[in-house]
CSV table of C-alpha atoms and ligand atoms in Angstrom, one decimal:
chain,number,residue,atom,x,y,z
A,122,MET,CA,39.2,18.8,-41.0
A,123,ASP,CA,42.4,20.5,-42.4
A,124,ALA,CA,45.2,18.2,-43.6
A,125,PRO,CA,47.8,18.0,-40.8
A,126,ILE,CA,50.8,20.3,-41.2
A,127,ILE,CA,53.3,17.7,-40.0
A,128,ALA,CA,53.9,14.7,-42.3
A,129,LEU,CA,54.8,11.3,-40.9
A,130,ALA,CA,57.9,9.3,-41.7
A,131,ALA,CA,57.4,6.8,-44.5
A,132,ARG,CA,58.2,3.8,-42.2
A,133,VAL,CA,55.1,4.5,-40.2
A,134,LYS,CA,52.9,4.2,-43.2
A,135,GLU,CA,54.3,0.8,-44.0
A,136,ILE,CA,53.1,-0.8,-40.8
A,137,LYS,CA,49.9,-1.2,-38.8
A,138,ALA,CA,49.5,-0.9,-35.1
A,139,SER,CA,49.5,-4.3,-33.3
A,140,PRO,CA,46.2,-5.9,-34.1
A,141,THR,CA,46.2,-8.0,-30.9
A,142,LEU,CA,46.5,-5.0,-28.7
A,143,ALA,CA,44.0,-3.1,-30.8
A,144,VAL,CA,41.3,-5.8,-30.5
A,145,ASP,CA,42.0,-6.0,-26.7
A,146,ALA,CA,41.6,-2.2,-26.4
A,147,LYS,CA,38.3,-2.4,-28.4
A,148,ALA,CA,36.9,-5.2,-26.2
A,149,LYS,CA,37.9,-3.4,-23.0
A,150,ALA,CA,36.3,-0.2,-24.2
A,151,LEU,CA,33.0,-2.0,-25.1
A,152,LYS,CA,33.1,-3.7,-21.7
A,153,ALA,CA,33.6,-0.3,-20.0
A,154,GLU,CA,30.5,0.9,-21.7
A,155,GLY,CA,28.6,-2.0,-20.1
A,156,ALA,CA,28.6,-4.6,-23.0
A,157,ASP,CA,28.8,-8.2,-21.9
A,158,VAL,CA,31.9,-8.8,-24.1
A,159,LEU,CA,33.9,-12.0,-23.6
A,160,ASN,CA,37.5,-11.3,-24.4
A,161,PHE,CA,39.4,-14.1,-26.2
A,162,SER,CA,41.7,-11.7,-27.9
A,163,VAL,CA,45.0,-10.7,-26.2
A,164,GLY,CA,47.5,-13.3,-25.2
A,165,GLU,CA,48.1,-12.7,-21.6
A,166,PRO,CA,47.9,-15.2,-18.6
A,167,ASP,CA,44.8,-14.7,-16.5
A,168,PHE,CA,47.0,-15.3,-13.4
A,169,ASP,CA,48.4,-12.6,-11.1
A,170,THR,CA,52.2,-12.2,-10.8
A,171,PRO,CA,53.2,-14.5,-8.0
A,172,PRO,CA,53.4,-12.8,-4.5
A,173,HIS,CA,57.1,-13.3,-4.0
A,174,VAL,CA,57.9,-11.6,-7.3
A,175,CYS,CA,55.6,-8.6,-6.4
A,176,GLU,CA,57.4,-8.4,-3.0
A,177,ALA,CA,60.7,-8.2,-4.7
A,178,GLY,CA,59.5,-5.3,-6.8
A,179,LYS,CA,58.1,-3.5,-3.7
A,180,ALA,CA,61.4,-4.1,-1.8
A,181,ALA,CA,63.3,-2.6,-4.7
A,182,ILE,CA,61.2,0.6,-4.4
A,183,ASP,CA,61.6,0.7,-0.6
A,184,GLN,CA,65.3,0.2,-0.9
A,185,GLY,CA,65.6,3.0,-3.3
A,186,PHE,CA,66.6,0.8,-6.2
A,187,THR,CA,65.1,3.4,-8.5
A,188,ARG,CA,67.9,4.7,-10.6
A,189,TYR,CA,69.4,3.9,-14.0
A,190,THR,CA,70.8,0.4,-14.3
A,191,PRO,CA,73.5,-0.8,-16.7
A,192,VAL,CA,72.2,-0.7,-20.3
A,193,PRO,CA,72.1,-4.6,-20.7
A,194,GLY,CA,70.4,-5.1,-17.4
A,195,ILE,CA,71.7,-5.7,-13.9
A,196,LEU,CA,74.5,-8.3,-13.6
A,197,PRO,CA,72.6,-10.6,-11.1
A,198,LEU,CA,69.7,-10.8,-13.5
A,199,ARG,CA,71.9,-11.6,-16.5
A,200,GLU,CA,73.6,-14.2,-14.3
A,201,ALA,CA,70.2,-15.6,-13.4
A,202,VAL,CA,69.3,-15.9,-17.1
A,203,CYS,CA,72.6,-17.8,-17.7
A,204,GLU,CA,71.7,-20.1,-14.8
A,205,ARG,CA,68.2,-20.8,-16.2
A,206,LEU,CA,69.5,-21.5,-19.7
A,207,ALA,CA,72.1,-23.9,-18.2
A,208,THR,CA,69.8,-25.6,-15.8
A,209,ASP,CA,66.7,-25.9,-17.9
A,210,HIS,CA,68.4,-26.5,-21.3
A,211,GLY,CA,72.1,-27.3,-20.8
A,212,TRP,CA,73.2,-24.2,-22.8
A,213,GLN,CA,76.3,-22.3,-21.7
A,214,TYR,CA,76.1,-18.5,-21.8
A,215,ARG,CA,78.1,-15.7,-20.1
A,216,PRO,CA,76.5,-12.5,-18.8
A,217,ASP,CA,78.0,-10.5,-21.6
A,218,GLN,CA,76.0,-12.7,-24.0
A,219,ILE,CA,72.7,-11.6,-22.4
A,220,GLN,CA,70.6,-8.5,-22.9
A,221,VAL,CA,67.6,-7.7,-20.7
A,222,SER,CA,65.1,-5.6,-22.6
A,223,CYS,CA,61.7,-3.9,-22.0
A,224,GLY,CA,59.7,-7.1,-22.8
A,225,GLY,CA,60.4,-9.8,-25.3
A,226,LYS,CA,58.9,-7.6,-28.1
A,227,HIS,CA,61.6,-5.0,-27.4
A,228,GLY,CA,64.3,-7.7,-27.6
A,229,LEU,CA,63.1,-8.6,-31.1
A,230,TYR,CA,63.1,-5.0,-32.0
A,231,ASN,CA,66.7,-4.5,-30.8
A,232,MET,CA,67.8,-7.6,-32.7
A,233,ALA,CA,66.2,-6.5,-36.0
A,234,GLN,CA,67.8,-3.1,-35.6
A,235,ALA,CA,71.2,-4.6,-34.9
A,236,LEU,CA,71.1,-7.2,-37.7
A,237,PHE,CA,68.9,-6.2,-40.6
A,238,GLY,CA,68.7,-3.4,-43.1
A,239,PRO,CA,67.6,-2.5,-46.6
A,240,GLY,CA,68.0,-5.4,-49.1
A,241,ASP,CA,67.9,-8.0,-46.4
A,242,GLU,CA,65.3,-10.7,-46.4
A,243,VAL,CA,64.1,-12.5,-43.2
A,244,LEU,CA,62.1,-15.7,-43.4
A,245,VAL,CA,59.0,-15.7,-41.3
A,246,PRO,CA,56.9,-18.9,-41.3
A,247,ALA,CA,53.2,-18.2,-41.3
A,248,PRO,CA,51.0,-18.3,-39.2
A,249,TYR,CA,53.3,-15.9,-37.5
A,250,TRP,CA,53.1,-13.8,-34.4
A,251,VAL,CA,51.7,-10.4,-35.5
A,252,SER,CA,54.8,-8.3,-34.6
A,253,TYR,CA,57.4,-10.2,-36.6
A,254,PRO,CA,56.8,-8.7,-40.0
A,255,PRO,CA,56.5,-5.1,-38.8
A,256,ILE,CA,59.6,-5.4,-36.6
A,257,VAL,CA,61.6,-6.6,-39.6
A,258,GLN,CA,60.1,-3.8,-41.8
A,259,LEU,CA,60.9,-1.2,-39.2
A,260,ALA,CA,64.6,-2.2,-39.6
A,261,GLY,CA,64.2,-1.5,-43.4
A,262,ALA,CA,64.4,-5.2,-44.3
A,263,THR,CA,61.8,-7.4,-46.0
A,264,PRO,CA,59.9,-10.2,-44.3
A,265,VAL,CA,59.5,-13.2,-46.6
A,266,ILE,CA,56.5,-15.2,-45.5
A,267,VAL,CA,56.9,-19.0,-45.6
A,268,PRO,CA,53.5,-20.8,-45.6
A,269,LEU,CA,52.9,-23.6,-43.1
A,270,ASP,CA,50.2,-26.2,-43.7
A,271,GLU,CA,47.4,-27.0,-41.2
A,272,LYS,CA,47.4,-30.5,-42.6
A,273,SER,CA,50.9,-31.1,-41.3
A,274,ASP,CA,50.1,-29.5,-37.9
A,275,PHE,CA,51.9,-26.3,-39.1
A,276,ASP,CA,55.3,-28.0,-39.0
A,277,LEU,CA,57.8,-26.5,-41.4
A,278,ASP,CA,58.4,-28.3,-44.7
A,279,PRO,CA,62.1,-28.0,-45.6
A,280,ALA,CA,61.2,-28.2,-49.3
A,281,VAL,CA,58.9,-25.2,-49.0
A,282,LEU,CA,61.5,-23.3,-46.9
A,283,GLN,CA,64.0,-23.9,-49.7
A,284,GLN,CA,61.6,-22.2,-52.2
A,285,TYR,CA,61.5,-19.0,-50.2
A,286,ALA,CA,65.2,-18.8,-49.3
A,287,GLY,CA,67.5,-16.9,-51.6
A,288,PRO,CA,70.7,-15.0,-51.8
A,289,LYS,CA,69.3,-12.1,-49.8
A,290,THR,CA,68.1,-14.3,-46.9
A,291,ARG,CA,69.8,-13.1,-43.7
A,292,GLY,CA,67.9,-15.1,-41.2
A,293,ILE,CA,64.8,-16.9,-40.0
A,294,ILE,CA,62.4,-16.4,-37.1
A,295,LEU,CA,61.3,-19.5,-35.3
A,296,ASN,CA,58.6,-19.7,-32.6
A,297,SER,CA,58.0,-23.1,-31.1
A,298,PRO,CA,55.5,-23.4,-29.4
A,299,SER,CA,53.9,-21.0,-31.7
A,300,ASN,CA,51.6,-18.0,-31.2
A,301,PRO,CA,49.0,-18.4,-32.7
A,302,THR,CA,48.9,-22.1,-33.5
A,303,GLY,CA,50.4,-23.7,-30.4
A,304,SER,CA,52.3,-26.0,-32.8
A,305,VAL,CA,55.9,-27.0,-32.3
A,306,LEU,CA,58.6,-27.6,-34.9
A,307,SER,CA,59.6,-31.2,-35.3
A,308,ALA,CA,63.1,-32.5,-34.9
A,309,GLY,CA,63.2,-33.1,-38.7
A,310,ALA,CA,62.3,-29.6,-39.5
A,311,LEU,CA,64.8,-28.1,-37.1
A,312,GLU,CA,67.5,-30.4,-38.5
A,313,ALA,CA,66.8,-29.1,-42.0
A,314,ILE,CA,66.7,-25.4,-40.9
A,315,ALA,CA,70.0,-26.0,-39.0
A,316,GLN,CA,71.7,-27.4,-42.1
A,317,MET,CA,70.5,-24.4,-44.3
A,318,ALA,CA,71.4,-21.9,-41.6
A,319,LEU,CA,74.9,-23.4,-41.2
A,320,ALA,CA,75.5,-23.6,-45.0
A,321,GLN,CA,74.2,-20.1,-45.8
A,322,GLY,CA,75.3,-18.2,-42.6
A,323,TRP,CA,71.8,-17.3,-41.6
A,324,VAL,CA,71.0,-15.9,-38.1
A,325,VAL,CA,68.3,-18.0,-36.4
A,326,ILE,CA,66.0,-16.1,-34.1
A,327,SER,CA,64.4,-18.6,-31.8
A,328,ASP,CA,61.4,-17.0,-29.9
A,329,ASP,CA,61.0,-19.3,-26.9
A,330,ILE,CA,58.6,-17.2,-25.0
A,331,TYR,CA,56.1,-20.0,-24.6
A,332,ASP,CA,58.7,-22.7,-23.6
A,333,THR,CA,57.3,-23.2,-20.1
A,334,ILE,CA,53.8,-23.7,-21.4
A,335,VAL,CA,54.1,-27.1,-23.1
A,336,TYR,CA,51.5,-29.9,-23.0
A,337,GLY,CA,52.8,-33.5,-22.9
A,338,ALA,CA,55.9,-34.8,-21.1
A,339,ALA,CA,58.5,-34.9,-23.9
A,340,LYS,CA,61.1,-32.1,-24.0
A,341,LEU,CA,60.7,-30.1,-27.1
A,342,PRO,CA,63.4,-30.4,-29.8
A,343,HIS,CA,65.3,-27.1,-30.1
A,344,ILE,CA,67.5,-25.7,-32.8
A,345,LEU,CA,70.5,-25.3,-30.4
A,346,ASP,CA,70.4,-29.0,-29.6
A,347,VAL,CA,70.7,-30.0,-33.3
A,348,ASP,CA,74.2,-28.7,-33.7
A,349,PRO,CA,76.4,-26.9,-31.1
A,350,ARG,CA,77.9,-24.8,-33.9
A,351,LEU,CA,74.6,-23.0,-34.2
A,352,GLN,CA,75.1,-21.1,-30.9
A,353,GLN,CA,77.4,-18.8,-33.0
A,354,GLN,CA,74.5,-17.7,-35.1
A,355,THR,CA,71.4,-18.1,-33.0
A,356,LEU,CA,69.6,-15.6,-30.8
A,357,ILE,CA,67.4,-17.0,-28.1
A,358,LEU,CA,64.5,-14.8,-27.1
A,359,ASN,CA,62.6,-15.3,-23.9
A,360,GLY,CA,61.2,-13.3,-20.9
A,361,VAL,CA,59.0,-13.5,-17.9
A,362,SER,CA,55.7,-12.1,-19.4
A,363,LYS,CA,54.2,-15.5,-20.1
A,364,SER,CA,56.1,-17.8,-17.7
A,365,PHE,CA,55.5,-15.6,-14.6
A,366,ALA,CA,52.4,-13.7,-15.6
A,367,MET,CA,54.4,-10.5,-15.8
A,368,THR,CA,53.1,-8.9,-19.0
A,369,GLY,CA,52.9,-5.4,-17.5
A,370,TRP,CA,56.4,-5.5,-15.9
A,371,ARG,CA,58.0,-5.5,-19.4
A,372,ILE,CA,61.0,-7.7,-19.0
A,373,GLY,CA,62.4,-9.9,-21.7
A,374,TYR,CA,65.8,-11.2,-22.5
A,375,THR,CA,68.0,-12.3,-25.4
A,376,ALA,CA,70.9,-14.7,-25.3
A,377,GLY,CA,73.3,-14.8,-28.2
A,378,PRO,CA,76.8,-14.2,-29.6
A,379,LYS,CA,78.6,-11.4,-27.7
A,380,HIS,CA,79.1,-9.1,-30.7
A,381,ILE,CA,75.4,-9.1,-31.5
A,382,ILE,CA,74.4,-8.5,-27.9
A,383,ALA,CA,76.9,-5.6,-27.8
A,384,ALA,CA,75.3,-4.2,-31.0
A,385,MET,CA,71.9,-4.5,-29.4
A,386,ASN,CA,73.2,-2.8,-26.3
A,387,LYS,CA,74.3,0.1,-28.4
A,388,ILE,CA,70.8,0.5,-29.7
A,389,GLN,CA,69.2,0.1,-26.3
A,390,SER,CA,71.6,2.7,-24.9
A,391,GLN,CA,70.3,5.2,-27.4
A,392,SER,CA,66.6,4.3,-27.0
A,393,THR,CA,65.3,3.0,-23.7
A,394,SER,CA,68.7,3.2,-21.7
A,395,ASN,CA,67.7,0.2,-19.6
A,396,PRO,CA,64.6,-1.8,-18.6
A,397,SER,CA,62.9,-0.6,-15.4
A,398,SER,CA,65.1,-1.1,-12.3
A,399,VAL,CA,62.2,-2.3,-10.2
A,400,ALA,CA,60.9,-4.7,-12.8
A,401,GLN,CA,64.4,-6.2,-13.1
A,402,LYS,CA,64.5,-7.0,-9.4
A,403,ALA,CA,61.1,-8.6,-9.7
A,404,ALA,CA,62.3,-10.7,-12.7
A,405,LEU,CA,65.4,-11.7,-10.7
A,406,ALA,CA,63.1,-13.1,-8.0
A,407,ALA,CA,61.1,-14.9,-10.6
A,408,LEU,CA,64.1,-16.6,-12.3
A,409,THR,CA,66.0,-17.4,-9.1
A,410,GLY,CA,63.0,-18.5,-6.9
A,411,SER,CA,60.8,-21.5,-7.1
A,412,GLN,CA,60.0,-22.6,-10.7
A,413,ASP,CA,56.7,-24.1,-9.6
A,414,PHE,CA,54.5,-21.2,-10.8
A,415,PRO,CA,54.9,-21.8,-14.6
A,416,ILE,CA,54.0,-25.5,-14.0
A,417,THR,CA,50.9,-24.7,-12.0
A,418,MET,CA,49.8,-22.3,-14.7
A,419,ARG,CA,50.4,-24.8,-17.4
A,420,ASP,CA,48.5,-27.5,-15.5
A,421,ALA,CA,45.5,-25.1,-15.1
A,422,PHE,CA,45.5,-24.6,-18.9
A,423,VAL,CA,45.2,-28.3,-19.7
A,424,PRO,CA,41.4,-28.8,-19.0
A,425,ARG,CA,40.7,-25.5,-20.8
A,426,LEU,CA,42.6,-26.7,-23.8
A,427,ASP,CA,40.7,-30.0,-23.8
A,428,PHE,CA,37.4,-28.1,-23.5
A,429,MET,CA,38.2,-25.7,-26.4
A,430,ILE,CA,39.3,-28.5,-28.8
A,431,LYS,CA,36.2,-30.5,-28.0
A,432,ALA,CA,33.8,-27.5,-28.3
A,433,LEU,CA,35.4,-26.2,-31.5
A,434,THR,CA,35.6,-29.5,-33.4
A,435,ALA,CA,32.0,-30.2,-32.4
A,436,ILE,CA,30.9,-27.3,-34.6
A,437,PRO,CA,30.1,-28.4,-38.1
A,438,GLY,CA,32.8,-27.6,-40.7
A,439,VAL,CA,35.4,-26.5,-38.1
A,440,THR,CA,38.9,-28.0,-37.9
A,441,CYS,CA,41.4,-27.2,-35.2
A,442,VAL,CA,45.0,-28.4,-34.8
A,443,ARG,CA,45.6,-29.4,-31.2
A,444,PRO,CA,48.2,-27.1,-29.7
A,445,ARG,CA,51.3,-28.6,-28.1
A,446,GLY,CA,52.0,-25.4,-26.2
A,447,ALA,CA,51.1,-21.8,-25.5
A,448,PHE,CA,47.5,-20.8,-24.7
A,449,TYR,CA,45.8,-20.2,-28.0
A,450,VAL,CA,43.6,-22.2,-30.3
A,451,PHE,CA,43.6,-21.4,-34.0
A,452,PRO,CA,40.5,-23.0,-35.6
A,453,ASN,CA,39.9,-22.9,-39.3
A,454,LEU,CA,36.5,-21.3,-39.8
A,455,SER,CA,36.7,-20.8,-43.5
A,456,ALA,CA,33.8,-23.2,-44.1
A,457,TYR,CA,31.6,-20.3,-43.1
A,458,TYR,CA,33.1,-17.8,-45.6
A,459,GLY,CA,30.8,-17.0,-48.4
A,460,ARG,CA,27.8,-17.0,-46.1
A,461,GLU,CA,25.6,-14.1,-44.9
A,462,THR,CA,24.7,-12.8,-41.5
A,463,PRO,CA,21.0,-12.5,-40.5
A,464,GLY,CA,21.5,-8.7,-41.1
A,465,GLY,CA,22.5,-9.4,-44.7
A,466,LYS,CA,26.3,-8.8,-44.4
A,467,GLU,CA,28.5,-11.2,-46.4
A,468,ILE,CA,31.3,-13.0,-44.5
A,469,ASN,CA,34.2,-13.4,-46.8
A,470,ASP,CA,37.3,-13.3,-44.7
A,471,SER,CA,38.6,-13.5,-41.1
A,472,VAL,CA,38.2,-9.8,-40.5
A,473,ALA,CA,34.5,-9.9,-41.5
A,474,LEU,CA,33.9,-13.0,-39.3
A,475,ALA,CA,35.8,-11.5,-36.3
A,476,ASP,CA,33.8,-8.3,-36.7
A,477,TYR,CA,30.5,-10.2,-36.8
A,478,LEU,CA,31.5,-12.2,-33.7
A,479,LEU,CA,32.3,-9.1,-31.8
A,480,GLU,CA,29.2,-7.1,-32.9
A,481,GLU,CA,26.6,-9.9,-32.8
A,482,ALA,CA,27.9,-12.4,-30.2
A,483,LEU,CA,30.1,-10.0,-28.2
A,484,LEU,CA,33.1,-12.3,-28.6
A,485,ALA,CA,36.4,-10.5,-29.0
A,486,THR,CA,38.9,-12.6,-31.1
A,487,VAL,CA,41.8,-11.9,-33.4
A,488,PRO,CA,41.2,-12.5,-37.2
A,489,GLY,CA,43.7,-14.9,-38.7
A,490,VAL,CA,44.8,-12.4,-41.3
A,491,ALA,CA,46.7,-10.6,-38.6
A,492,PHE,CA,48.9,-13.8,-38.3
A,493,GLY,CA,49.1,-14.2,-42.1
A,494,ALA,CA,46.5,-16.9,-42.2
A,495,ASP,CA,43.0,-15.7,-43.3
A,496,GLN,CA,41.1,-18.9,-42.9
A,497,PHE,CA,41.5,-18.9,-39.2
A,498,ILE,CA,40.5,-17.0,-36.0
A,499,ARG,CA,42.6,-16.9,-32.9
A,500,PHE,CA,41.1,-17.6,-29.4
A,501,SER,CA,43.2,-17.2,-26.3
A,502,PHE,CA,42.1,-19.7,-23.7
A,503,ALA,CA,43.9,-17.9,-20.8
A,504,THR,CA,40.6,-17.1,-19.3
A,505,SER,CA,38.1,-18.8,-16.9
A,506,MET,CA,36.3,-22.1,-17.8
A,507,ALA,CA,33.0,-20.2,-17.3
A,508,ILE,CA,33.9,-17.7,-20.0
A,509,LEU,CA,35.2,-20.4,-22.3
A,510,ALA,CA,32.0,-22.3,-22.0
A,511,GLU,CA,29.8,-19.3,-22.6
A,512,GLY,CA,32.1,-18.2,-25.4
A,513,MET,CA,31.9,-21.5,-27.3
A,514,ARG,CA,28.1,-21.5,-26.8
A,515,ARG,CA,27.9,-18.0,-28.4
A,516,LEU,CA,30.3,-19.0,-31.2
A,517,ALA,CA,28.3,-22.1,-32.2
A,518,GLN,CA,25.1,-20.2,-32.2
A,519,ALA,CA,26.5,-17.3,-34.2
A,520,LEU,CA,27.9,-19.6,-36.8
A,521,ALA,CA,24.7,-21.7,-37.0
A,522,VAL,CA,22.6,-18.7,-38.0
A,523,LEU,CA,24.8,-17.8,-41.0
A,524,LYS,CA,23.0,-18.5,-44.2
B,626,PMP,N1,56.8,-13.5,-28.8
B,626,PMP,C1,55.6,-14.0,-28.9
B,626,PMP,C2,55.4,-15.2,-29.8
B,626,PMP,C3,54.5,-13.4,-28.2
B,626,PMP,O1,53.3,-14.0,-28.3
B,626,PMP,C4,54.8,-12.3,-27.4
B,626,PMP,C5,53.6,-11.6,-26.8
B,626,PMP,N2,53.6,-11.4,-25.6
B,626,PMP,C6,56.1,-11.8,-27.3
B,626,PMP,C7,57.1,-12.4,-28.1
B,626,PMP,C8,56.5,-10.6,-26.5
B,626,PMP,O2,56.1,-10.7,-25.2
B,626,PMP,P1,56.4,-9.5,-24.2
B,626,PMP,O3,56.9,-8.3,-25.0
B,626,PMP,O4,55.1,-9.2,-23.6
B,626,PMP,O5,57.5,-9.9,-23.3
B,627,LIG,N1,51.7,-11.6,-27.5
B,627,LIG,C1,50.3,-11.3,-27.1
B,627,LIG,C2,49.3,-11.7,-28.2
B,627,LIG,O1,49.7,-12.2,-29.2
B,627,LIG,C3,50.2,-10.0,-26.4
B,627,LIG,C4,49.8,-8.9,-27.3
B,627,LIG,C5,51.0,-8.4,-28.2
B,627,LIG,O2,52.0,-8.0,-27.7
B,627,LIG,O3,50.8,-8.6,-29.4
B,627,LIG,O4,48.2,-11.4,-28.0
């Protein structure tokens, strides 16, 4: 084929398409061709959006609520976000400190565009969610990866953080509970991050998208609870994708200092204008109605989590930190690297292993390298117990035949 006439911008060459969405698309395509693929890849609740939320979306259409909305989102929705933050966490925000965006990912994108640029470094603890580094890079800044250790349940070690921080550090991205590990940051780690952020003037981005999916009774420690002064330099990211099984509606929100939200609104006004009017009404119903749904969903995940941990750690050589939240397990399968498939292919990394699992066991998973941790593979357990059981059977068998 001829070389294309139109060249692409340099920034596109720097990043890859989202690997989670790519594996999901591949699994769905194979399934459509009739293959019996079990999809453990994309992180999306297997629940339907609750009926009262869908009804609110339908009513919005019927009532003609189908025009542009204010750039930061409709006022009642921003008020509802403030109400949730106050009721659920005791944090005080005003509506002009809230931006509603087209999903949580878009909120992160707006933040990075508003805050970071060439020469800036942003600390990203790894394993990280796949989109953090590219979102930082798309703003022209540099993600600086801070390794977390499986042996300490992927908690952040302040001494390690110190090694990666420097004069160019502008901020840090926290995600507790984490995608992909399900781990949470300890009070001690948050205390240390808070001290560094206050001393150095870092912005703290706290991605709380999994904060309704927490296992165990205790309330999670949070950076904002460490020191109230941090509210001046923290951005809270959340949304309804995970909590209300609304991934396709595309509604996320950010709470933060007014001048940063105003800057993010400027960017949103020149890009998406506003999130979907209909989806905003549905999200309003989610945030103002009964809060039972996230609890029901979380409770349904508990036996699946128990099953996954038991099944994975029963496989020789496999270790797996028990998640404290979210709906992923992130087993370390590196004991199988250096072995060969029955077909003679060598398995040397997480991509080769994930490819083998997809091709030979029809198991769609996400290789750990996508999260900056090549010894691991991510499995989402937001799927039925029958699929989990069959999946773990196939995994054990596929690993057992490696030579
Ligand atoms: N943060 C994390 C850690 C995630 O896993 C996701 C994936 N859904 C998001 C943010 C963004 O969610 P969404 O854009 O679907 O609201
Ligand atoms: N956050 C989910 C995941 O990690 C959804 C896909 C995506 O947006 O990356 O699978």
